[in-house]
Amino acid sequence: MAHEREGTRERTVSGATAASRTPRIRLDQPRPPRRRMLPEWDPEAFGRLSERIARFLGTGRFIVWMTVVIIAWVLWNVFAPGELKFDEYPFIFLTLMLSLQASYAAPLILLAQNRQDDRDRVNLEQDRKQNERSIADTEYLTREIASLRIGLGEVATRDWMRSELQDLMKELEELGNGHREHGVFPADRSRGRDVDDR
């Protein structure tokens, strides 16, 4: 019996336990998010910032401020004392700064234009769907109005009824006058009978 216990002890020790097993990847659960080495940013916030910068770059205020800065830069580096100058006559540092500003401005403007194009595309799609709904509604109303006109064409109007009744009255009068002349109307006989009954 002791020997059996040792055998079972050996089996449990040598067998794989739940803690020592490598975890299996389950397909019915999402993977945990991985750690990223690169910084993360919100693309919408970056897009909104790029649109703000692009709007500012397209204003007259930006052109005025840029002109003021360039004029101040040139005047300072031409007329300042030699030890205070930081960019001598060919103004290479100014050229570098303007190139740097242009290299950042162009992609920001393109990003803002792409976002505007996406918004325009969504607006155009919504307008197209709205136009299709309006056309469908207009066609439906046109068919309804046409069916009402057809239905009203078959309805007897007051004027039509009056004219029909007047025609019937004329026909009855003509028939009545024709029968009286020939003595066919029973009114003449009834007078005679009334006389006989007295």
mmCIF file of C-alpha atoms in Angstrom:
data_model
loop_
_atom_site.group_PDB
_atom_site.id
_atom_site.type_symbol
_atom_site.label_atom_id
_atom_site.label_comp_id
_atom_site.label_asym_id
_atom_site.label_seq_id
_atom_site.Cartn_x
_atom_site.Cartn_y
_atom_site.Cartn_z
ATOM 1 C CA MET A 1 0.000 0.000 0.000
ATOM 2 C CA ALA A 2 2.838 2.362 0.749
ATOM 3 C CA HIS A 3 4.369 1.424 -2.569
ATOM 4 C CA GLU A 4 1.137 2.414 -4.351
ATOM 5 C CA ARG A 5 1.122 5.757 -2.576
ATOM 6 C CA GLU A 6 4.645 6.496 -3.698
ATOM 7 C CA GLY A 7 3.678 5.568 -7.258
ATOM 8 C CA THR A 8 0.781 8.003 -7.224
ATOM 9 C CA ARG A 9 2.966 10.656 -5.674
ATOM 10 C CA GLU A 10 5.488 10.184 -8.430
ATOM 11 C CA ARG A 11 2.788 10.400 -11.025
ATOM 12 C CA THR A 12 1.472 13.695 -9.744
ATOM 13 C CA VAL A 13 4.919 15.187 -9.398
ATOM 14 C CA SER A 14 6.109 14.022 -12.775
ATOM 15 C CA GLY A 15 2.817 14.879 -14.538
ATOM 16 C CA ALA A 16 2.071 18.365 -15.822
ATOM 17 C CA THR A 17 0.010 20.502 -13.497
ATOM 18 C CA ALA A 18 -2.262 23.363 -14.543
ATOM 19 C CA ALA A 19 0.156 25.938 -13.164
ATOM 20 C CA SER A 20 3.200 24.583 -14.981
ATOM 21 C CA ARG A 21 1.470 24.206 -18.371
ATOM 22 C CA THR A 22 1.942 26.870 -20.987
ATOM 23 C CA PRO A 23 -1.321 28.763 -21.529
ATOM 24 C CA ARG A 24 -3.110 27.867 -24.722
ATOM 25 C CA ILE A 25 -4.334 30.586 -27.018
ATOM 26 C CA ARG A 26 -8.104 30.626 -26.920
ATOM 27 C CA LEU A 27 -9.848 31.501 -30.126
ATOM 28 C CA ASP A 28 -13.072 32.627 -28.464
ATOM 29 C CA GLN A 29 -11.413 35.470 -26.546
ATOM 30 C CA PRO A 30 -9.619 38.552 -27.836
ATOM 31 C CA ARG A 31 -5.879 38.773 -27.452
ATOM 32 C CA PRO A 32 -4.558 41.082 -24.781
ATOM 33 C CA PRO A 33 -3.181 44.319 -26.218
ATOM 34 C CA ARG A 34 0.538 44.296 -26.949
ATOM 35 C CA ARG A 35 2.889 46.813 -25.495
ATOM 36 C CA ARG A 36 4.062 49.268 -28.088
ATOM 37 C CA MET A 37 7.450 50.866 -28.117
ATOM 38 C CA LEU A 38 6.289 53.848 -30.176
ATOM 39 C CA PRO A 39 4.182 56.599 -28.623
ATOM 40 C CA GLU A 40 0.456 56.484 -29.369
ATOM 41 C CA TRP A 41 -1.645 59.462 -30.411
ATOM 42 C CA ASP A 42 -5.220 60.114 -31.260
ATOM 43 C CA PRO A 43 -5.471 60.517 -35.053
ATOM 44 C CA GLU A 44 -8.561 62.722 -34.722
ATOM 45 C CA ALA A 45 -6.810 65.117 -32.344
ATOM 46 C CA PHE A 46 -3.783 65.246 -34.663
ATOM 47 C CA GLY A 47 -6.092 65.850 -37.629
ATOM 48 C CA ARG A 48 -7.884 68.676 -35.831
ATOM 49 C CA LEU A 49 -4.523 70.248 -34.929
ATOM 50 C CA SER A 50 -3.345 69.997 -38.541
ATOM 51 C CA GLU A 51 -6.568 71.658 -39.725
ATOM 52 C CA ARG A 52 -6.055 74.511 -37.275
ATOM 53 C CA ILE A 53 -2.480 75.012 -38.433
ATOM 54 C CA ALA A 54 -3.519 74.812 -42.103
ATOM 55 C CA ARG A 55 -6.255 77.397 -41.506
ATOM 56 C CA PHE A 56 -3.755 79.700 -39.814
ATOM 57 C CA LEU A 57 -1.216 79.239 -42.631
ATOM 58 C CA GLY A 58 -3.871 80.295 -45.132
ATOM 59 C CA THR A 59 -4.634 83.624 -43.466
ATOM 60 C CA GLY A 60 -3.242 87.075 -44.111
ATOM 61 C CA ARG A 61 -2.244 87.296 -40.465
ATOM 62 C CA PHE A 62 0.294 84.486 -40.965
ATOM 63 C CA ILE A 63 1.782 86.233 -44.006
ATOM 64 C CA VAL A 64 2.070 89.500 -42.088
ATOM 65 C CA TRP A 65 3.737 87.826 -39.077
ATOM 66 C CA MET A 66 6.103 85.848 -41.316
ATOM 67 C CA THR A 67 7.055 89.027 -43.190
ATOM 68 C CA VAL A 68 7.671 90.873 -39.925
ATOM 69 C CA VAL A 69 9.867 88.040 -38.581
ATOM 70 C CA ILE A 70 11.916 87.819 -41.812
ATOM 71 C CA ILE A 71 12.430 91.603 -41.955
ATOM 72 C CA ALA A 72 13.435 91.690 -38.282
ATOM 73 C CA TRP A 73 15.783 88.736 -38.827
ATOM 74 C CA VAL A 74 17.495 90.387 -41.818
ATOM 75 C CA LEU A 75 17.712 93.822 -40.166
ATOM 76 C CA TRP A 76 19.137 92.341 -36.955
ATOM 77 C CA ASN A 77 21.789 90.341 -38.781
ATOM 78 C CA VAL A 78 22.772 93.291 -40.997
ATOM 79 C CA PHE A 79 22.814 96.188 -38.500
ATOM 80 C CA ALA A 80 23.496 94.519 -35.127
ATOM 81 C CA PRO A 81 27.005 94.570 -33.646
ATOM 82 C CA GLY A 82 29.251 91.730 -34.825
ATOM 83 C CA GLU A 83 29.112 89.666 -31.622
ATOM 84 C CA LEU A 84 25.253 89.759 -31.538
ATOM 85 C CA LYS A 85 24.781 88.582 -35.128
ATOM 86 C CA PHE A 86 23.766 84.911 -35.355
ATOM 87 C CA ASP A 87 23.249 84.593 -39.156
ATOM 88 C CA GLU A 88 25.665 86.436 -41.472
ATOM 89 C CA TYR A 89 24.819 87.860 -44.897
ATOM 90 C CA PRO A 90 23.874 84.829 -47.030
ATOM 91 C CA PHE A 91 21.331 84.105 -44.244
ATOM 92 C CA ILE A 92 21.776 80.339 -44.452
ATOM 93 C CA PHE A 93 20.084 79.775 -41.083
ATOM 94 C CA LEU A 94 17.055 81.803 -42.237
ATOM 95 C CA THR A 95 16.869 79.715 -45.403
ATOM 96 C CA LEU A 96 17.068 76.563 -43.294
ATOM 97 C CA MET A 97 14.261 77.779 -41.016
ATOM 98 C CA LEU A 98 12.029 78.692 -43.965
ATOM 99 C CA SER A 99 12.688 75.311 -45.578
ATOM 100 C CA LEU A 100 11.868 73.574 -42.308
ATOM 101 C CA GLN A 101 8.639 75.560 -41.981
ATOM 102 C CA ALA A 102 7.667 74.713 -45.575
ATOM 103 C CA SER A 103 8.497 71.025 -45.132
ATOM 104 C CA TYR A 104 6.120 70.846 -42.147
ATOM 105 C CA ALA A 105 3.457 73.099 -43.640
ATOM 106 C CA ALA A 106 2.990 71.087 -46.840
ATOM 107 C CA PRO A 107 2.096 67.734 -45.186
ATOM 108 C CA LEU A 108 -0.120 69.469 -42.625
ATOM 109 C CA ILE A 109 -2.011 71.235 -45.401
ATOM 110 C CA LEU A 110 -2.349 67.954 -47.328
ATOM 111 C CA LEU A 111 -3.645 66.193 -44.216
ATOM 112 C CA ALA A 112 -6.194 68.950 -43.650
ATOM 113 C CA GLN A 113 -7.254 68.734 -47.312
ATOM 114 C CA ASN A 114 -7.653 64.967 -47.061
ATOM 115 C CA ARG A 115 -9.847 65.332 -43.995
ATOM 116 C CA GLN A 116 -11.900 67.984 -45.786
ATOM 117 C CA ASP A 117 -12.224 65.699 -48.827
ATOM 118 C CA ASP A 118 -13.481 62.894 -46.573
ATOM 119 C CA ARG A 119 -16.056 65.224 -45.030
ATOM 120 C CA ASP A 120 -17.106 66.460 -48.473
ATOM 121 C CA ARG A 121 -17.452 62.874 -49.699
ATOM 122 C CA VAL A 122 -19.703 62.005 -46.745
ATOM 123 C CA ASN A 123 -21.766 65.164 -47.299
ATOM 124 C CA LEU A 124 -22.115 64.432 -51.007
ATOM 125 C CA GLU A 125 -23.224 60.881 -50.261
ATOM 126 C CA GLN A 126 -25.826 62.157 -47.802
ATOM 127 C CA ASP A 127 -27.000 64.767 -50.324
ATOM 128 C CA ARG A 128 -27.260 62.101 -53.024
ATOM 129 C CA LYS A 129 -29.351 59.869 -50.764
ATOM 130 C CA GLN A 130 -31.535 62.826 -49.808
ATOM 131 C CA ASN A 131 -32.020 63.679 -53.492
ATOM 132 C CA GLU A 132 -32.970 60.072 -54.260
ATOM 133 C CA ARG A 133 -35.527 60.138 -51.438
ATOM 134 C CA SER A 134 -36.899 63.477 -52.693
ATOM 135 C CA ILE A 135 -37.192 62.146 -56.253
ATOM 136 C CA ALA A 136 -38.936 58.993 -55.009
ATOM 137 C CA ASP A 137 -41.351 61.098 -52.927
ATOM 138 C CA THR A 138 -42.028 63.410 -55.879
ATOM 139 C CA GLU A 139 -42.716 60.473 -58.190
ATOM 140 C CA TYR A 140 -45.051 58.930 -55.620
ATOM 141 C CA LEU A 141 -46.953 62.204 -55.192
ATOM 142 C CA THR A 142 -47.161 62.631 -58.973
ATOM 143 C CA ARG A 143 -48.677 59.161 -59.347
ATOM 144 C CA GLU A 144 -51.138 59.879 -56.521
ATOM 145 C CA ILE A 145 -52.211 63.184 -58.106
ATOM 146 C CA ALA A 146 -52.656 61.469 -61.484
ATOM 147 C CA SER A 147 -54.790 58.741 -59.918
ATOM 148 C CA LEU A 148 -56.876 61.395 -58.148
ATOM 149 C CA ARG A 149 -57.413 63.233 -61.445
ATOM 150 C CA ILE A 150 -58.471 60.021 -63.122
ATOM 151 C CA GLY A 151 -60.792 59.266 -60.227
ATOM 152 C CA LEU A 152 -62.248 62.777 -60.298
ATOM 153 C CA GLY A 153 -62.848 62.473 -64.022
ATOM 154 C CA GLU A 154 -65.255 59.613 -63.317
ATOM 155 C CA VAL A 155 -67.048 61.360 -60.430
ATOM 156 C CA ALA A 156 -70.303 63.130 -61.225
ATOM 157 C CA THR A 157 -69.986 66.818 -60.515
ATOM 158 C CA ARG A 158 -72.820 69.129 -59.487
ATOM 159 C CA ASP A 159 -72.847 70.936 -62.835
ATOM 160 C CA TRP A 160 -72.932 67.662 -64.756
ATOM 161 C CA MET A 161 -75.842 66.428 -62.580
ATOM 162 C CA ARG A 162 -77.747 69.693 -63.182
ATOM 163 C CA SER A 163 -77.287 69.478 -66.919
ATOM 164 C CA GLU A 164 -78.395 65.825 -66.953
ATOM 165 C CA LEU A 165 -81.482 66.643 -64.870
ATOM 166 C CA GLN A 166 -82.339 69.579 -67.134
ATOM 167 C CA ASP A 167 -82.032 67.326 -70.180
ATOM 168 C CA LEU A 168 -84.319 64.752 -68.533
ATOM 169 C CA MET A 169 -86.854 67.458 -67.658
ATOM 170 C CA LYS A 170 -86.873 68.667 -71.250
ATOM 171 C CA GLU A 171 -87.352 65.123 -72.533
ATOM 172 C CA LEU A 172 -90.228 64.552 -70.086
ATOM 173 C CA GLU A 173 -91.870 67.794 -71.090
ATOM 174 C CA GLU A 174 -91.568 66.910 -74.763
ATOM 175 C CA LEU A 175 -93.003 63.457 -74.082
ATOM 176 C CA GLY A 176 -95.805 64.935 -72.022
ATOM 177 C CA ASN A 177 -96.716 67.443 -74.720
ATOM 178 C CA GLY A 178 -96.709 64.745 -77.388
ATOM 179 C CA HIS A 179 -99.021 62.423 -75.406
ATOM 180 C CA ARG A 180 -101.489 65.198 -74.581
ATOM 181 C CA GLU A 181 -101.924 66.034 -78.211
ATOM 182 C CA HIS A 182 -102.784 62.428 -79.071
ATOM 183 C CA GLY A 183 -104.983 61.940 -76.021
ATOM 184 C CA VAL A 184 -102.929 59.180 -74.656
ATOM 185 C CA PHE A 185 -102.435 60.657 -71.230
ATOM 186 C CA PRO A 186 -104.675 59.058 -68.617
ATOM 187 C CA ALA A 187 -105.437 62.442 -67.108
ATOM 188 C CA ASP A 188 -108.201 62.987 -69.681
ATOM 189 C CA ARG A 189 -109.838 59.661 -68.880
ATOM 190 C CA SER A 190 -109.667 60.209 -65.190
ATOM 191 C CA ARG A 191 -111.684 63.393 -65.558
ATOM 192 C CA GLY A 192 -114.341 61.503 -67.397
ATOM 193 C CA ARG A 193 -114.477 58.799 -64.803
ATOM 194 C CA ASP A 194 -114.729 61.377 -62.089
ATOM 195 C CA VAL A 195 -117.698 62.849 -63.843
ATOM 196 C CA ASP A 196 -119.342 59.417 -64.168
ATOM 197 C CA ASP A 197 -118.743 58.628 -60.548
ATOM 198 C CA ARG A 198 -120.723 61.646 -59.478
#
